[in-house]
mmCIF file of C-alpha atoms and ligand atoms in Angstrom:
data_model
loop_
_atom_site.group_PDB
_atom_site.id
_atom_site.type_symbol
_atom_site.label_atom_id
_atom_site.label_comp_id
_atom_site.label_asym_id
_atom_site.label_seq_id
_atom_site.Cartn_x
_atom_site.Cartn_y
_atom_site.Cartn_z
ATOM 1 C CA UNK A 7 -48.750 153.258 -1.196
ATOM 2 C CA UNK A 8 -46.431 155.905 -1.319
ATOM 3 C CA UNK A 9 -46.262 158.687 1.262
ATOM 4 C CA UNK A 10 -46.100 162.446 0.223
ATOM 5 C CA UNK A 11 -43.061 164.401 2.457
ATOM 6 C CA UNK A 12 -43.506 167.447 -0.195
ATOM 7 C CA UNK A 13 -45.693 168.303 -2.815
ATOM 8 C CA UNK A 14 -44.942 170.829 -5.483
ATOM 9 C CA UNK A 15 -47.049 173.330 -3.370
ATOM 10 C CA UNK A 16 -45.320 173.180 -0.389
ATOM 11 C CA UNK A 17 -41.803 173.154 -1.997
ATOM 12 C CA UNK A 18 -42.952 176.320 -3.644
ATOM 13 C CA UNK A 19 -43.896 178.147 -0.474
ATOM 14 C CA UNK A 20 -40.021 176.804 1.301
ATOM 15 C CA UNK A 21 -38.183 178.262 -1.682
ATOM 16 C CA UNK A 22 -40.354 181.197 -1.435
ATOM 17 C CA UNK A 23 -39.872 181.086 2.219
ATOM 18 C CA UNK A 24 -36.030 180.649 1.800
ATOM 19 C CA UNK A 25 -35.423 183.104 -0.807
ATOM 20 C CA UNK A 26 -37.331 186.205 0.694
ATOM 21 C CA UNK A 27 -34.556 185.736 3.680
ATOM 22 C CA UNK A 28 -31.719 185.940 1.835
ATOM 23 C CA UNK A 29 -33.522 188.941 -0.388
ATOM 24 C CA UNK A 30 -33.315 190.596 3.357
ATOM 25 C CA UNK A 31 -29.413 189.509 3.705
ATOM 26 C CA UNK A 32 -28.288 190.617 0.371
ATOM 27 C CA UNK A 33 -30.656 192.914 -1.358
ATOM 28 C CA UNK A 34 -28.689 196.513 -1.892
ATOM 29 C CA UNK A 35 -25.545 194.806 -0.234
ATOM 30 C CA UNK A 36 -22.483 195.459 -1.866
ATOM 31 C CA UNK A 37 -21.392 191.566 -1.550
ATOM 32 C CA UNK A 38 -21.687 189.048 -4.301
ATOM 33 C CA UNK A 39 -22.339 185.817 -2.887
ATOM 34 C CA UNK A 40 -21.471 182.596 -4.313
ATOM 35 C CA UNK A 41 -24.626 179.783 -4.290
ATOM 36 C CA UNK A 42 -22.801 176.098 -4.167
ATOM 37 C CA UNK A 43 -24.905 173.693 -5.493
ATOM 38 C CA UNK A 44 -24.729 169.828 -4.249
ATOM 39 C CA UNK A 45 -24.720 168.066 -7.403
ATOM 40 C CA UNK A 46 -26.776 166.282 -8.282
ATOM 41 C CA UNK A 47 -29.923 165.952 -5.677
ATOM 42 C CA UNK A 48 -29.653 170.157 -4.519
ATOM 43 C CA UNK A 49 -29.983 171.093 -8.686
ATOM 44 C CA UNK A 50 -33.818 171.400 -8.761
ATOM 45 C CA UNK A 51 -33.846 172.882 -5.459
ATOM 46 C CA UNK A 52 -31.287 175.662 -6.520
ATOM 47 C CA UNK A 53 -32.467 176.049 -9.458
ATOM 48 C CA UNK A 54 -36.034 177.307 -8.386
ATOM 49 C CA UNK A 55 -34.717 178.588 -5.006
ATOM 50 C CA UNK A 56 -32.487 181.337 -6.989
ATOM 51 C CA UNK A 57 -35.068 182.417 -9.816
ATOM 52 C CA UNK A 58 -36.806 183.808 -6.404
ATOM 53 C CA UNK A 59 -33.166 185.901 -5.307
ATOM 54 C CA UNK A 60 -33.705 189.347 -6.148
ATOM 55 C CA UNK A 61 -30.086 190.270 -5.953
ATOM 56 C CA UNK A 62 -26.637 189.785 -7.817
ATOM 57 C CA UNK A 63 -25.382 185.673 -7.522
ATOM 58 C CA UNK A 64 -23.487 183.907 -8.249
ATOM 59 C CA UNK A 65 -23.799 179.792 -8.805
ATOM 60 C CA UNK A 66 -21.200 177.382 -8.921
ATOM 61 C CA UNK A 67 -21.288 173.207 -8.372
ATOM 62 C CA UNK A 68 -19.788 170.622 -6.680
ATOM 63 C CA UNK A 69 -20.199 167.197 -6.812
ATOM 64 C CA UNK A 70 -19.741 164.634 -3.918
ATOM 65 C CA UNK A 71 -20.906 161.174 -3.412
ATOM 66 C CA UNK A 72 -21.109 158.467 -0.361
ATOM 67 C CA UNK A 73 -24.491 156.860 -0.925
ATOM 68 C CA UNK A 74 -25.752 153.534 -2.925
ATOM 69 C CA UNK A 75 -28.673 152.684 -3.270
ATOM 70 C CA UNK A 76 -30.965 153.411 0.193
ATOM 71 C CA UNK A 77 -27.346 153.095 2.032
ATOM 72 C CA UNK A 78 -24.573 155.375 3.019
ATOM 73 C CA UNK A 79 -21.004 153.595 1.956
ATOM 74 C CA UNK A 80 -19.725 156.300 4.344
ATOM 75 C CA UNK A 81 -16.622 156.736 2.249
ATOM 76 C CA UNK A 82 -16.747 160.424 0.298
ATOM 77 C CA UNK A 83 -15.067 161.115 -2.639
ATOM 78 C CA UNK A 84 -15.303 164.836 -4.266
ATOM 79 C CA UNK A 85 -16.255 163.939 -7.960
ATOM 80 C CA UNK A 86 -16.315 167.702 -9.198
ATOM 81 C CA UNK A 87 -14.516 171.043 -8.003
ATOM 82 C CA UNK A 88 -15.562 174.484 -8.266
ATOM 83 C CA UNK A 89 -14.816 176.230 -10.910
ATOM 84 C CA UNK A 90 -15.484 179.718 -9.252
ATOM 85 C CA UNK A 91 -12.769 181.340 -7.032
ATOM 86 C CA UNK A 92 -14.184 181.760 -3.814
ATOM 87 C CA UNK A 93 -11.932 183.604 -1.445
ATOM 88 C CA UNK A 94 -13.077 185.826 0.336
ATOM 89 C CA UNK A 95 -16.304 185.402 -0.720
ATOM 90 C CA UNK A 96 -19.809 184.830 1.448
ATOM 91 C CA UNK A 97 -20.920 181.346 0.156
ATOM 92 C CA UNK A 98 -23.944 179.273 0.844
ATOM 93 C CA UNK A 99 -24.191 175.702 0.040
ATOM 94 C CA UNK A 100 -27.219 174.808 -1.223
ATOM 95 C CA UNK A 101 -28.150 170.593 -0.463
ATOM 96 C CA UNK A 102 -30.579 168.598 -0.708
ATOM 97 C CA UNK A 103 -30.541 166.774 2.234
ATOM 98 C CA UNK A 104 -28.576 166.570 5.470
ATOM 99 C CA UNK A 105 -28.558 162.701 6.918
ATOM 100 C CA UNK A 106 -25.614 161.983 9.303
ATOM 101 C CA UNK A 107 -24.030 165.418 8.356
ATOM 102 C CA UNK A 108 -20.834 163.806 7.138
ATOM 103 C CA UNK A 109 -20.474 164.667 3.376
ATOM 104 C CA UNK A 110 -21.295 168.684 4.309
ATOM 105 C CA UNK A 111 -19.057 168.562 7.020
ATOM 106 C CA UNK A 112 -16.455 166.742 4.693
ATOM 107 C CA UNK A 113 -17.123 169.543 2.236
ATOM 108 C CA UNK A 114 -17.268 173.013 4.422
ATOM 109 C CA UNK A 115 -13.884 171.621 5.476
ATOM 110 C CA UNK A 116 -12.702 171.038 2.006
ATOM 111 C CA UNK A 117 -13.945 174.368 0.894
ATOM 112 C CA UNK A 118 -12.571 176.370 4.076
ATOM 113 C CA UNK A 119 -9.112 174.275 3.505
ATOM 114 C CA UNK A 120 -8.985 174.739 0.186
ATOM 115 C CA UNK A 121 -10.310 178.698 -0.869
ATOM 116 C CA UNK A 122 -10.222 180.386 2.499
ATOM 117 C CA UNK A 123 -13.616 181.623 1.894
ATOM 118 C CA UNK A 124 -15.029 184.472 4.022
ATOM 119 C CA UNK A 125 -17.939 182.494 5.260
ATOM 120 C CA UNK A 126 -20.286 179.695 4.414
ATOM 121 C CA UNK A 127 -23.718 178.894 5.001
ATOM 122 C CA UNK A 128 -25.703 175.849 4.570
ATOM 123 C CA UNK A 129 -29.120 176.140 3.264
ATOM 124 C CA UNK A 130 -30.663 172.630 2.897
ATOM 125 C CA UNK A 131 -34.115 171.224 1.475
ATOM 126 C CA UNK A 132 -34.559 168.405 4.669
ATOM 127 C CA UNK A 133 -32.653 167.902 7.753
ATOM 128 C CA UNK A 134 -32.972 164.465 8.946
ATOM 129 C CA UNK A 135 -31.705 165.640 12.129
ATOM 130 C CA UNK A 136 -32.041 162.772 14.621
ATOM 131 C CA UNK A 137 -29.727 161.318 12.295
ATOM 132 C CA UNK A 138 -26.632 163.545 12.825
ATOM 133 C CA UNK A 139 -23.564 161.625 13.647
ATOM 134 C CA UNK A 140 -21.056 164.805 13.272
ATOM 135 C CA UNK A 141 -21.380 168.480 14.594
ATOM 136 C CA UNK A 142 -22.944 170.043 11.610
ATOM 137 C CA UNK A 143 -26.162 172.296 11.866
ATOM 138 C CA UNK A 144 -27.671 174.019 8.733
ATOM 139 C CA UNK A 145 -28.250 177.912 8.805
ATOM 140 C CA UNK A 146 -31.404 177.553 6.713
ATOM 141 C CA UNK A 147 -33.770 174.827 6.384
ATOM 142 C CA UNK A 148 -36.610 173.560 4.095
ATOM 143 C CA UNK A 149 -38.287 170.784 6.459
ATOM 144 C CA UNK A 150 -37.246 168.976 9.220
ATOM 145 C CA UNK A 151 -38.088 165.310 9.387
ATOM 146 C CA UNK A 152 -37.546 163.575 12.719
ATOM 147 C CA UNK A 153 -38.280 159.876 10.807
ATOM 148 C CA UNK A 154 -35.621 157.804 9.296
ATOM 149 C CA UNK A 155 -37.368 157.869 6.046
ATOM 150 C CA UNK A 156 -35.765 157.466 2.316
ATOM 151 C CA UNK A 157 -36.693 160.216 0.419
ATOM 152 C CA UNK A 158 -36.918 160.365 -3.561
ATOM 153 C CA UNK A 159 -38.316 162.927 -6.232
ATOM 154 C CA UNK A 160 -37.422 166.711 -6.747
ATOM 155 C CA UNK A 161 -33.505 165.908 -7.037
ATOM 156 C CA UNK A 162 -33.498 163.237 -4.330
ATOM 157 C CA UNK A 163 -32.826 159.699 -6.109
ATOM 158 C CA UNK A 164 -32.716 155.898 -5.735
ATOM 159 C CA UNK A 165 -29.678 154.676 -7.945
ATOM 160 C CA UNK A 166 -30.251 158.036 -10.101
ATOM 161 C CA UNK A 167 -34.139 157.460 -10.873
ATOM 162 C CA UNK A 168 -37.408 159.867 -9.868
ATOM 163 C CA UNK A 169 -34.889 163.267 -9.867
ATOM 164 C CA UNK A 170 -37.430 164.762 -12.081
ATOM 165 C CA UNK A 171 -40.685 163.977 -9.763
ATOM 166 C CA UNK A 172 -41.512 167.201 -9.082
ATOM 167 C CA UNK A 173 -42.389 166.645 -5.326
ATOM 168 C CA UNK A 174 -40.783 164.335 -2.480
ATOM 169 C CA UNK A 175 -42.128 161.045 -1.409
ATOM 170 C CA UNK A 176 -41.097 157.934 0.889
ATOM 171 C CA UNK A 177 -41.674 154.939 -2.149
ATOM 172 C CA UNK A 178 -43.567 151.577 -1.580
ATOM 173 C CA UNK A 179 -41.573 148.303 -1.153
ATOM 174 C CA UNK A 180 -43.920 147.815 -4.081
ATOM 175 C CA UNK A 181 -42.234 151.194 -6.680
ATOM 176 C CA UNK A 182 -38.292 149.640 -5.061
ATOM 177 C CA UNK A 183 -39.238 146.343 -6.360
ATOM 178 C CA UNK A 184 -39.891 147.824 -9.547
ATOM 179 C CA UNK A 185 -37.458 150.153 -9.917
ATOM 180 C CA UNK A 186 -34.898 147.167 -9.313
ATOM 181 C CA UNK A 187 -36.008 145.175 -11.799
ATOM 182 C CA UNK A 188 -35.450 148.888 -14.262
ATOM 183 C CA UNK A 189 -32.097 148.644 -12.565
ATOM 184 C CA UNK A 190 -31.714 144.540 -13.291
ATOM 185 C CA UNK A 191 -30.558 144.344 -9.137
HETATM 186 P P1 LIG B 22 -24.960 162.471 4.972
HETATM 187 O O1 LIG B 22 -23.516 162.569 4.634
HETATM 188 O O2 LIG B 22 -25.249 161.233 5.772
HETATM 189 O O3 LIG B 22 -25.498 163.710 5.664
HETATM 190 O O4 LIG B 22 -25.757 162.253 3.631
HETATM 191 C C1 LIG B 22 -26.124 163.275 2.841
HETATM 192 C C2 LIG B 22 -26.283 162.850 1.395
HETATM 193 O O5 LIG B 22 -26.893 161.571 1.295
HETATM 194 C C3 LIG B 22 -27.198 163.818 0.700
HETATM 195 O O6 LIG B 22 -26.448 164.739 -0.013
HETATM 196 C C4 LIG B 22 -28.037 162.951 -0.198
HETATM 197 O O7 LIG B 22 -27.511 162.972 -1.502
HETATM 198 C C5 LIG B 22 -27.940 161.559 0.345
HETATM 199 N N1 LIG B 22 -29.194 161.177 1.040
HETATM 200 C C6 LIG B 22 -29.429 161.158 2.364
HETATM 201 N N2 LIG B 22 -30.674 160.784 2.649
HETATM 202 C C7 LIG B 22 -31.258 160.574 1.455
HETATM 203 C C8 LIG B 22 -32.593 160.184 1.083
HETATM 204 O O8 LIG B 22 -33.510 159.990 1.906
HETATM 205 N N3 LIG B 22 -32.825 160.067 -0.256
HETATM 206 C C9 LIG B 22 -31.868 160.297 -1.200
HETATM 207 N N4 LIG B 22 -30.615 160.673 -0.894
HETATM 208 C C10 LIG B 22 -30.320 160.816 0.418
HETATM 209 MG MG1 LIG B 23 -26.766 165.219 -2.073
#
């Protein structure tokens, strides 16, 4: 049986949620600020979280990778670059999920090194925060989850599958055996 983290419903009401706080930070602001999506697990959550932003964006996307399969290789390599300037601009980095904290820290550090933005904030779907193994805290979070669960659906993935499930579930042993055999493991 599978278990249901978050259905459609309930990722509605966190974007919701989400988005009516940073309407408060930036509505009739004169700042721009620059939404970094976390290819690819943070796209749907970006996607629906900024059609609820009632104020001038903008979106850029970076890619970064360090997982296979259920496991973290714990090596990160930056597959994709902004294409935005950001200096001096307010960003927030919009993931999908922060595990041991290592990829965002891996990228704010990039980002800070690299384009001397003004500030960034991390706005993430789940923190699996008993996980943490670095100093990392998100500014603005979907759910917490204080299990070591895998997650997939709504951008979150097993070898690239079940992105497009519109809501977020921890799959039988049952669906992995399956979805190996689509994967010929
Ligand atoms: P961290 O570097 O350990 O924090 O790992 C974060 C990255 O691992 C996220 O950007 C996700 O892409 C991936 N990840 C962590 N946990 C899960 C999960 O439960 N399902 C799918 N991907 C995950
Ligand atoms: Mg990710």
């Amino acid at each position: 049986m599978k278990e249901l983290i978050l259905s459609s419903k309930q990722i509605d009401e966190i974007t919701t949620k989400l988005a009516s706080k940073f309407n408060d930070l930036y509505m009739n602001k004169d700042v721009v600020p620059v939404f970094i999506c976390v290819l690819k697990g943070a796209a749907p959550f970006m996607h629906d979280l900024i059609k609820k932003c009632n104020f001038p964006l903008i979106i850029d996307y970076v890619q970064v990778s360090s997982y296979s399969g259920t496991e973290s290789t714990g090596v990160i390599h930056l597959k994709k670059d902004l294409s935005e300037n950001i200096e001096n601009k307010e960003v927030i980095i919009i993931e999908d999920i922060i595990d041991t904290g290592t990829t965002l820290k891996y990228l704010k550090n990039y980002l800070n090194i690299t384009y001397k933005p003004k500030d960034i904030k991390i706005c993430c779907l789940v923190d699996k925060k008993p996980l943490r193994k670095v100093d990392l805290e998100p500014d603005y979070v979907g759910l917490v989850l204080n299990e070591a669960k895998f997650l997939v659906g709504y951008g979150f993935d097993y070898d690239e599958l079940e992105r497009n499930t519109p809501y977020v579930f921890v799959p039988s042993e049952d669906q992995i055996d399956k979805w190996n055999k689509i994967l010929k493991k």
